[in-house]
Amino acid sequence: MRKVIYLVTALLVMSCSQEEFNIGNPNQADAARVLANAADFQNFNISNHTTMLTAQVSFSGIYFRGAADQFSTTNAFRGFWDYCDQPRRQVLNTTSNDDLIYQAGLPWVDFNGVINNANIVINNIENDGGEVIVSGSDVTEQELAAAYFDKGVAQGYLALIYDKAYIVDPDTDPNALEFSTYQELLDASLANITTAIGLASGSFEYTLYASGPSLDAATFTQLANSYMARFAIGVARTDAEAQSLDYNQILTYANAGLTEDFFPPALETVFFNNFQDWSLFLLGDGAGYMPTDQKITHLFDPSYDTDYPTDASIILPAATSDDPRLDLYYEYVAENFGFLRESRGRQLFSSYRTIKFFNDNDQNQTGIPVNIFPKAEIDYIKAECYYRQGNYGAAVTALDASPRMSVGMQSTTAAGPNVLNALLYEVSIELDLASGIIVPWTFMRRHDMLQAGTLTMYPVPASELEITQDEIYTFGGPAAAGEVGTASGSNDWRNINLVY
């Protein structure tokens, strides 16, 4: 049976409003027309950059955010409640699940589409001898570097999200495709990003979207190293697996990474943070559409309950903390519970909403920063590497160089449990909605901090498995706790003694 992958070409960047979210029909590029003209070829490549970046701040991030207890809800719209309910639910990986296309389907389509488009560019240049001469300048190597980068980043996200996927190169026989493991995908990702770095030099420019800002070779190289650090440390599914990572290599990536935030400006209807648009929506009663999970307030104030009281007469008071980010990033809304339904579990309630990055219910505004990769994430990756190596003093130094000290004014004791607790705190608070769709979730899974039964990776979507006639399978649910793809809960954040 022929293996089939999603071949999607994003000549036009599709975006979605707060009120309606639809996945458009894939458009197959007219490759002959595009490749015949150098300017069109370059614009095709730029459109793929935009798609790759947009996929990192897409609607699909909501589900990872729920699984990581970053927000809470009882709202069943698009299956949101499925990812916040307790005990955790199994992923309904079946084509009868109308929400699967948003949950496991969207990243699969987006990132495989980016890979397909990058392969078109790579094939034209490397195998067909194509040259890209624009306004008298030879930008062939520039476009090739950009294509390898896009492909590597897309493969990195597939490695972090799914248990397996395809590795597709320009010369891959579509009739002989087989799934590769997430570790094999990571290796391919790192190799392709490394190739991109080697090709980026001189007057190199990586343009984020048509007529938009560009990265020079130095900044591009920093960003590329940052992604390699994110992927290399994020790939582990369990604490045991994380113990075997090469932290010296990850530190090498991080030390060559970003020295300032990569938050490029939005361009209305072309490039904006749809993940934040949904996550920060304010309801008429003052509640958040996606309320802040109790995990966050418990991290600020360990006396705060990990679950909301089930007694309907109890309204939790405001949390207290000496960290100013409690008030800078969150708002106490008392008994304004919005869409939360008591019949679906009052323990899921919250008296807080997230206000960091809030822009009057509209992230689709030109000029608003699109939070793709914060410098703080590099600080925390370094600190985590030092933690894993047992160098707690160096870990504290990295934490002190981050917003933990400069904004939160929080000190950390140089002891293993204290450093790990500080990392959980910072990843959950500082990186939430600042690092795209999956960072808090990948951090918690590699330290076994997810609730038992939480998925630690997605299965290949059932819609794909039906096409390939492979067996349909899934992950998640309390009955599967501790099995491959499902969190054991052995270091569940709710049971951690929060000392710093």
Coordinates of C-alpha atoms in Angstrom, one line a residue:
M1 CA 0.0 0.0 0.0
R2 CA 1.4 3.4 -1.0
K3 CA 2.3 5.6 1.9
V4 CA 0.9 9.1 1.6
I5 CA 1.9 12.3 3.4
Y6 CA 0.2 15.6 3.5
L7 CA 1.6 17.7 0.7
V8 CA 0.6 21.2 1.5
T9 CA 1.9 24.3 0.0
A10 CA 1.4 27.6 1.7
L11 CA 1.6 30.2 -1.1
L12 CA -1.0 32.1 0.9
V13 CA -0.8 32.2 4.7
M14 CA -4.2 31.3 6.2
S15 CA -5.1 32.8 9.5
C16 CA -8.2 32.4 11.8
S17 CA -10.3 34.7 13.8
Q18 CA -11.2 34.3 17.5
E19 CA -14.8 33.5 16.5
E20 CA -14.1 30.9 13.8
F21 CA -11.3 28.4 13.3
N22 CA -11.2 26.5 10.0
I23 CA -8.4 24.6 8.3
G24 CA -8.4 25.5 4.7
N25 CA -8.0 22.9 1.9
P26 CA -4.4 22.2 1.0
N27 CA -3.2 23.9 -2.2
Q28 CA -0.7 22.1 -4.3
A29 CA 1.8 24.6 -5.8
D30 CA 2.1 25.1 -9.5
A31 CA 5.8 24.2 -9.1
A32 CA 6.7 24.8 -12.8
R33 CA 5.4 28.3 -12.7
V34 CA 6.9 29.2 -9.4
L35 CA 10.3 27.8 -10.2
A36 CA 10.5 29.5 -13.6
N37 CA 10.9 32.9 -12.1
A38 CA 13.6 33.7 -9.5
A39 CA 11.5 36.4 -7.6
D40 CA 8.5 34.0 -7.5
F41 CA 10.8 31.2 -6.3
Q42 CA 12.1 33.4 -3.5
N43 CA 8.6 34.5 -2.5
F44 CA 7.6 30.9 -2.4
N45 CA 10.4 30.2 0.0
I46 CA 9.6 33.2 2.1
S47 CA 5.9 32.1 2.4
N48 CA 7.2 28.8 3.8
H49 CA 9.2 30.7 6.4
T50 CA 6.0 32.4 7.5
T51 CA 4.1 29.1 7.6
M52 CA 6.9 27.5 9.7
L53 CA 6.8 30.3 12.2
T54 CA 3.0 30.6 12.3
A55 CA 2.7 26.8 13.1
Q56 CA 4.7 27.5 16.3
V57 CA 2.0 29.9 17.6
S58 CA -1.1 28.1 16.3
F59 CA -4.4 27.0 17.8
S60 CA -3.0 23.5 18.5
G61 CA -0.9 25.0 21.4
I62 CA -4.1 25.1 23.5
Y63 CA -4.1 21.4 24.0
F64 CA -0.5 21.2 25.1
R65 CA -1.1 24.1 27.4
G66 CA -4.0 22.2 29.0
A67 CA -2.1 19.0 29.4
A68 CA 0.7 20.9 31.2
D69 CA -1.9 22.5 33.6
Q70 CA -1.1 26.0 32.4
F71 CA -4.9 26.8 32.1
S72 CA -8.1 25.1 33.2
T73 CA -11.5 24.7 31.6
T74 CA -14.7 22.7 31.6
N75 CA -15.5 24.0 28.1
A76 CA -16.0 21.1 25.7
F77 CA -15.6 23.3 22.6
R78 CA -13.0 21.7 20.2
G79 CA -12.2 19.2 22.9
F80 CA -10.6 21.7 25.3
W81 CA -12.1 20.0 28.4
D82 CA -10.6 16.6 27.3
Y83 CA -7.1 18.0 28.0
C84 CA -7.8 19.6 31.3
D85 CA -10.1 17.1 32.9
Q86 CA -9.0 15.0 35.9
P87 CA -8.3 12.2 35.8
R88 CA -6.7 12.6 32.5
R89 CA -8.4 11.2 29.4
Q90 CA -7.1 9.1 26.6
V91 CA -6.5 10.8 23.2
L92 CA -9.5 9.9 21.0
N93 CA -7.5 9.0 17.9
T94 CA -10.3 8.2 15.5
T95 CA -11.7 9.8 12.5
S96 CA -15.0 9.9 14.3
N97 CA -13.5 12.5 16.6
D98 CA -14.3 15.8 14.9
D99 CA -11.8 17.6 17.1
L100 CA -8.8 15.4 16.1
I101 CA -8.0 17.6 13.2
Y102 CA -7.3 20.5 15.7
Q103 CA -5.6 18.3 18.3
A104 CA -3.2 15.9 16.6
G105 CA -4.0 16.8 13.0
L106 CA -3.0 20.5 12.8
P107 CA 0.7 20.2 13.8
W108 CA 1.0 17.1 11.5
V109 CA -0.4 19.0 8.5
D110 CA 1.5 22.2 9.2
F111 CA 5.0 20.8 9.8
N112 CA 4.8 18.1 7.1
G113 CA 3.7 20.9 4.7
V114 CA 6.7 23.0 5.6
I115 CA 9.0 20.0 4.9
N116 CA 7.4 19.4 1.5
N117 CA 7.8 23.0 0.4
A118 CA 11.4 23.1 1.7
N119 CA 12.1 19.9 -0.3
I120 CA 10.9 21.7 -3.5
V121 CA 13.4 24.4 -2.9
I122 CA 16.2 22.0 -2.1
N123 CA 15.5 19.8 -5.0
N124 CA 15.4 22.6 -7.5
I125 CA 18.8 24.0 -6.4
E126 CA 20.7 20.8 -5.6
N127 CA 19.3 18.3 -8.1
D128 CA 18.1 20.5 -10.9
G129 CA 20.9 22.9 -10.9
G130 CA 18.7 25.9 -10.3
E131 CA 20.1 29.3 -9.5
V132 CA 18.2 32.1 -7.8
I133 CA 19.3 35.5 -9.2
V134 CA 17.2 38.3 -7.9
S135 CA 17.9 41.9 -8.9
G136 CA 21.3 40.9 -10.2
S137 CA 22.3 39.2 -6.9
D138 CA 22.9 35.5 -6.6
V139 CA 20.9 34.4 -3.5
T140 CA 21.0 30.7 -4.3
E141 CA 22.9 29.6 -1.1
Q142 CA 20.8 32.0 0.9
E143 CA 17.5 30.3 -0.3
L144 CA 19.0 26.9 0.2
A145 CA 20.1 27.7 3.8
A146 CA 16.6 29.0 4.5
A147 CA 15.0 25.9 3.1
Y148 CA 17.2 23.6 5.2
F149 CA 16.4 25.6 8.3
D150 CA 12.7 25.5 7.7
K151 CA 12.8 21.8 7.1
G152 CA 15.0 21.2 10.2
V153 CA 12.7 23.2 12.5
A154 CA 9.6 21.4 11.2
Q155 CA 11.3 18.0 11.7
G156 CA 12.2 19.1 15.2
Y157 CA 8.6 19.9 16.1
L158 CA 7.5 16.5 14.7
A159 CA 10.1 14.8 16.8
L160 CA 8.9 16.6 20.0
I161 CA 5.2 16.1 19.3
Y162 CA 4.7 12.6 17.7
D163 CA 6.0 9.2 18.5
K164 CA 6.9 8.7 14.8
A165 CA 6.7 10.5 11.5
Y166 CA 8.2 10.4 8.0
I167 CA 11.6 11.6 7.1
V168 CA 11.2 12.9 3.6
D169 CA 14.0 14.2 1.3
P170 CA 13.8 15.3 -2.3
D171 CA 14.9 11.9 -3.5
T172 CA 12.6 9.9 -1.2
D173 CA 10.5 7.3 -3.0
P174 CA 6.9 8.1 -2.0
N175 CA 6.0 4.5 -2.7
A176 CA 8.5 3.3 0.0
L177 CA 7.9 5.6 2.8
E178 CA 8.2 4.2 6.3
F179 CA 7.8 5.8 9.7
S180 CA 10.9 6.9 11.6
T181 CA 11.2 7.2 15.4
Y182 CA 11.2 10.6 17.1
Q183 CA 14.9 10.2 17.9
E184 CA 15.6 9.6 14.2
L185 CA 13.5 12.7 13.4
L186 CA 15.6 14.7 15.9
D187 CA 18.8 13.6 14.3
A188 CA 17.5 14.7 10.9
S189 CA 16.4 18.0 12.3
L190 CA 19.7 18.8 13.9
A191 CA 21.6 17.8 10.7
N192 CA 19.5 20.0 8.5
I193 CA 19.7 23.0 10.8
T194 CA 23.5 22.5 11.0
T195 CA 23.6 22.5 7.2
A196 CA 21.6 25.8 7.2
I197 CA 24.1 27.4 9.6
G198 CA 27.0 26.4 7.3
L199 CA 25.3 28.0 4.3
A200 CA 24.4 31.3 6.0
S201 CA 27.1 33.9 5.5
G202 CA 28.0 37.2 4.0
S203 CA 25.0 39.3 3.0
F204 CA 22.6 36.5 4.0
E205 CA 19.0 37.5 4.8
Y206 CA 16.2 35.3 6.2
T207 CA 12.9 37.2 5.5
L208 CA 10.1 36.3 7.9
Y209 CA 7.2 37.3 5.6
A210 CA 6.8 39.2 2.3
S211 CA 8.1 42.8 2.7
G212 CA 8.7 42.0 6.4
P213 CA 11.8 42.0 8.6
S214 CA 14.8 39.9 7.9
L215 CA 17.5 38.2 10.0
D216 CA 21.2 38.7 9.1
A217 CA 23.6 35.7 9.2
A218 CA 24.6 36.3 12.8
T219 CA 21.1 36.5 14.2
F220 CA 20.0 33.6 12.1
T221 CA 22.8 31.5 13.4
Q222 CA 21.8 32.4 17.0
L223 CA 18.2 31.4 16.3
A224 CA 19.2 28.2 14.6
N225 CA 21.4 27.2 17.6
S226 CA 18.5 28.1 19.9
Y227 CA 16.2 25.7 18.1
M228 CA 18.7 22.9 18.3
A229 CA 18.9 23.5 22.1
R230 CA 15.1 23.5 22.4
F231 CA 14.7 20.3 20.4
A232 CA 17.7 18.4 21.9
I233 CA 16.6 19.0 25.5
G234 CA 12.9 18.7 24.7
V235 CA 12.9 15.3 23.0
A236 CA 13.0 13.2 26.1
R237 CA 9.6 11.6 27.1
T238 CA 10.5 10.7 30.7
D239 CA 13.0 11.6 33.4
A240 CA 14.9 8.4 32.8
E241 CA 15.3 9.1 29.1
A242 CA 16.3 12.7 29.9
Q243 CA 19.2 11.5 32.1
S244 CA 20.9 10.1 29.0
L245 CA 20.9 13.3 26.9
D246 CA 24.2 14.9 25.9
Y247 CA 24.1 18.0 28.1
N248 CA 27.5 19.2 27.0
Q249 CA 26.3 19.4 23.4
I250 CA 23.0 21.1 24.5
L251 CA 25.1 23.7 26.4
T252 CA 27.1 24.2 23.2
Y253 CA 23.9 25.0 21.3
A254 CA 22.6 27.2 24.1
N255 CA 25.8 29.2 24.5
A256 CA 25.7 30.0 20.8
G257 CA 22.0 30.9 21.0
L258 CA 19.9 34.0 21.3
T259 CA 21.2 36.9 23.4
E260 CA 17.8 38.8 23.1
D261 CA 14.2 37.9 22.5
F262 CA 13.1 36.7 19.1
F263 CA 9.7 38.4 19.1
P264 CA 9.1 39.6 15.5
P265 CA 6.2 42.0 14.8
A266 CA 2.8 40.7 13.7
L267 CA 1.4 41.7 10.3
E268 CA -2.4 41.7 10.4
T269 CA -4.0 38.6 8.6
V270 CA -0.5 37.4 7.6
F271 CA 1.5 36.6 10.7
F272 CA 0.1 36.7 14.3
N273 CA -0.1 34.7 17.5
N274 CA -3.3 32.7 17.2
F275 CA -2.3 30.6 20.3
Q276 CA -2.3 33.7 22.4
D277 CA -5.4 35.1 20.8
W278 CA -7.5 32.2 22.1
S279 CA -5.6 31.8 25.4
L280 CA -5.9 35.4 26.6
F281 CA -9.5 36.1 25.6
L282 CA -11.4 38.1 28.2
L283 CA -15.1 37.4 28.8
G284 CA -17.8 39.9 29.7
D285 CA -17.9 39.0 33.4
G286 CA -14.1 39.7 33.7
A287 CA -13.1 36.0 33.7
G288 CA -10.7 34.5 31.2
Y289 CA -12.0 32.3 28.5
M290 CA -9.1 30.0 29.4
P291 CA -8.6 30.6 33.2
T292 CA -5.2 30.3 34.8
D293 CA -4.7 26.8 36.3
Q294 CA -4.3 26.4 40.0
K295 CA -0.7 25.2 39.3
I296 CA 0.4 28.7 38.6
T297 CA -1.0 30.3 41.8
H298 CA 0.3 27.3 43.8
L299 CA 3.8 28.0 42.4
F300 CA 3.5 31.6 43.5
D301 CA 1.9 30.8 46.8
P302 CA 2.5 27.2 48.0
S303 CA -0.3 27.5 50.6
Y304 CA -2.7 27.8 47.7
D305 CA -4.6 24.6 46.9
T306 CA -3.6 22.6 43.9
D307 CA -7.2 22.0 43.1
Y308 CA -10.1 24.4 43.5
P309 CA -12.3 23.6 46.5
T310 CA -15.3 21.5 45.6
D311 CA -17.4 23.2 48.2
A312 CA -19.5 25.7 46.3
S313 CA -19.5 28.1 49.2
I314 CA -15.8 28.6 49.1
I315 CA -14.2 31.3 46.9
L316 CA -10.4 31.3 47.2
P317 CA -8.9 34.6 48.2
A318 CA -6.1 36.2 46.1
A319 CA -2.8 34.5 46.3
T320 CA 0.2 36.2 48.0
S321 CA 3.8 36.4 46.7
D322 CA 6.8 38.6 46.9
D323 CA 7.2 38.0 43.1
P324 CA 5.7 41.0 41.3
R325 CA 4.9 38.8 38.3
L326 CA 1.9 37.5 40.2
D327 CA 0.2 40.9 39.6
L328 CA 2.1 41.7 36.3
Y329 CA 1.1 38.5 34.5
Y330 CA -2.2 37.5 36.2
E331 CA -5.4 39.1 37.5
Y332 CA -7.5 37.9 40.4
V333 CA -11.2 37.7 39.3
A334 CA -12.7 36.1 42.5
E335 CA -16.0 34.4 41.8
N336 CA -16.1 35.4 38.1
F337 CA -15.9 31.8 36.7
G338 CA -16.9 32.5 33.1
F339 CA -17.6 29.3 31.2
L340 CA -16.6 27.0 34.1
R341 CA -19.4 24.5 35.0
E342 CA -19.6 23.0 38.4
S343 CA -21.3 19.9 37.1
R344 CA -18.1 19.1 35.2
G345 CA -15.8 19.3 38.2
R346 CA -15.5 22.3 40.5
Q347 CA -11.9 21.2 41.2
L348 CA -11.1 22.6 37.7
F349 CA -12.2 26.1 38.7
S350 CA -9.9 29.1 39.0
S351 CA -10.1 32.7 40.4
Y352 CA -7.4 34.0 38.1
R353 CA -6.9 34.9 34.4
T354 CA -3.7 35.5 32.5
I355 CA -3.0 39.0 31.4
K356 CA 0.6 38.9 30.2
F357 CA 0.6 39.7 26.4
F358 CA -3.1 40.7 26.5
N359 CA -4.0 43.1 23.7
D360 CA -7.7 43.9 24.1
N361 CA -8.9 40.5 22.8
D362 CA -7.0 40.9 19.5
Q363 CA -3.5 39.6 18.8
N364 CA -4.1 40.0 15.1
Q365 CA -2.7 43.6 15.0
T366 CA 0.2 44.8 13.0
G367 CA 3.2 45.5 15.2
I368 CA 2.3 43.4 18.2
P369 CA 5.3 41.2 19.1
V370 CA 4.8 37.6 18.1
N371 CA 6.4 35.6 20.9
I372 CA 8.4 32.9 19.2
F373 CA 11.6 32.4 21.2
P374 CA 12.5 34.3 24.4
K375 CA 16.1 34.8 25.5
A376 CA 14.9 33.6 28.9
E377 CA 14.4 30.1 27.5
I378 CA 18.1 29.9 26.7
D379 CA 18.9 30.9 30.3
Y380 CA 16.6 28.1 31.6
I381 CA 18.1 25.5 29.2
K382 CA 21.5 26.3 30.5
A383 CA 20.4 26.1 34.1
E384 CA 18.7 22.7 33.4
C385 CA 21.9 21.4 31.7
Y386 CA 23.9 22.4 34.8
Y387 CA 21.3 20.8 37.0
R388 CA 21.5 17.5 35.2
Q389 CA 25.3 17.6 35.5
G390 CA 25.1 18.3 39.2
N391 CA 26.6 21.7 38.9
Y392 CA 24.0 23.5 41.0
G393 CA 26.1 26.7 41.5
A394 CA 26.3 27.2 37.7
A395 CA 22.6 26.5 37.5
V396 CA 21.8 29.2 40.0
T397 CA 24.1 31.6 38.1
A398 CA 22.1 31.0 34.9
L399 CA 18.8 31.4 36.8
D400 CA 20.1 34.7 38.3
A401 CA 20.8 36.0 34.8
S402 CA 17.2 35.4 33.8
P403 CA 13.9 37.2 34.6
R404 CA 13.7 35.1 37.7
M405 CA 16.0 37.6 39.3
S406 CA 15.7 40.7 37.1
V407 CA 11.9 40.8 37.1
G408 CA 10.8 38.3 39.8
M409 CA 13.6 39.1 42.3
Q410 CA 13.6 35.4 43.3
S411 CA 16.7 33.8 44.7
T412 CA 17.5 30.1 44.4
T413 CA 19.5 27.9 46.7
A414 CA 22.3 25.8 45.1
A415 CA 20.7 22.4 45.8
G416 CA 19.2 19.9 43.3
P417 CA 15.5 20.0 44.4
N418 CA 15.6 23.8 44.8
V419 CA 17.0 24.3 41.3
L420 CA 14.5 21.9 39.8
N421 CA 11.6 23.6 41.6
A422 CA 12.9 27.0 40.3
L423 CA 13.0 25.7 36.8
L424 CA 9.4 24.4 37.0
Y425 CA 8.4 27.8 38.4
E426 CA 10.1 29.8 35.6
V427 CA 9.1 27.5 32.7
S428 CA 5.5 27.6 33.9
I429 CA 5.3 31.4 34.6
E430 CA 7.9 33.1 32.5
L431 CA 7.8 30.9 29.4
D432 CA 4.0 30.4 29.3
L433 CA 2.7 31.9 26.0
A434 CA 6.2 33.3 25.3
S435 CA 7.8 30.2 23.7
G436 CA 5.1 28.9 21.4
I437 CA 3.0 25.8 21.6
I438 CA 4.8 23.1 23.6
V439 CA 7.7 24.2 25.9
P440 CA 6.0 23.9 29.4
W441 CA 4.6 20.5 28.4
T442 CA 7.9 19.1 27.1
F443 CA 9.7 20.4 30.3
M444 CA 7.2 18.7 32.6
R445 CA 7.2 15.4 30.7
R446 CA 11.0 15.0 30.9
H447 CA 10.8 15.5 34.6
D448 CA 7.8 13.2 35.1
M449 CA 5.8 16.2 36.5
L450 CA 2.7 15.7 34.3
Q451 CA -0.4 14.2 36.0
A452 CA -0.7 10.5 35.6
G453 CA -2.4 9.6 32.4
T454 CA -1.4 12.7 30.5
L455 CA -0.2 12.1 27.0
T456 CA 3.6 12.5 26.6
M457 CA 3.4 12.5 22.8
Y458 CA 0.7 12.3 20.1
P459 CA 0.1 9.2 18.0
V460 CA 0.1 9.6 14.2
P461 CA -3.4 10.9 13.5
A462 CA -5.9 8.3 12.6
S463 CA -6.7 10.1 9.4
E464 CA -3.1 9.3 8.2
L465 CA -3.1 5.8 9.5
E466 CA -6.3 5.0 7.7
I467 CA -4.7 6.1 4.4
T468 CA -1.6 4.1 5.0
Q469 CA -3.6 1.1 6.4
D470 CA -1.5 1.0 9.5
E471 CA -2.9 0.0 12.9
I472 CA -4.6 2.9 14.7
Y473 CA -3.3 3.4 18.3
T474 CA -3.4 6.1 21.0
F475 CA -1.9 7.3 24.2
G476 CA -3.1 8.8 27.5
G477 CA -5.6 7.9 30.2
P478 CA -5.1 6.6 33.8
A479 CA -5.2 3.0 32.8
A480 CA -2.1 3.5 30.6
A481 CA -0.2 5.6 33.2
G482 CA 3.5 4.8 33.0
E483 CA 3.3 3.1 29.6
V484 CA 5.0 4.4 26.5
G485 CA 3.3 7.7 25.5
T486 CA 1.5 8.2 28.8
A487 CA 2.8 10.0 31.9
S488 CA 3.4 7.9 35.1
G489 CA 2.8 10.9 37.4
S490 CA 5.7 9.7 39.5
N491 CA 6.8 13.3 40.1
D492 CA 3.3 14.9 39.7
W493 CA 3.7 18.7 40.3
R494 CA 0.9 18.6 42.8
N495 CA 3.0 16.5 45.2
I496 CA 6.2 18.5 45.0
N497 CA 7.5 20.2 48.1
L498 CA 8.0 23.7 46.8
V499 CA 11.3 25.0 48.2
Y500 CA 13.6 27.3 46.3

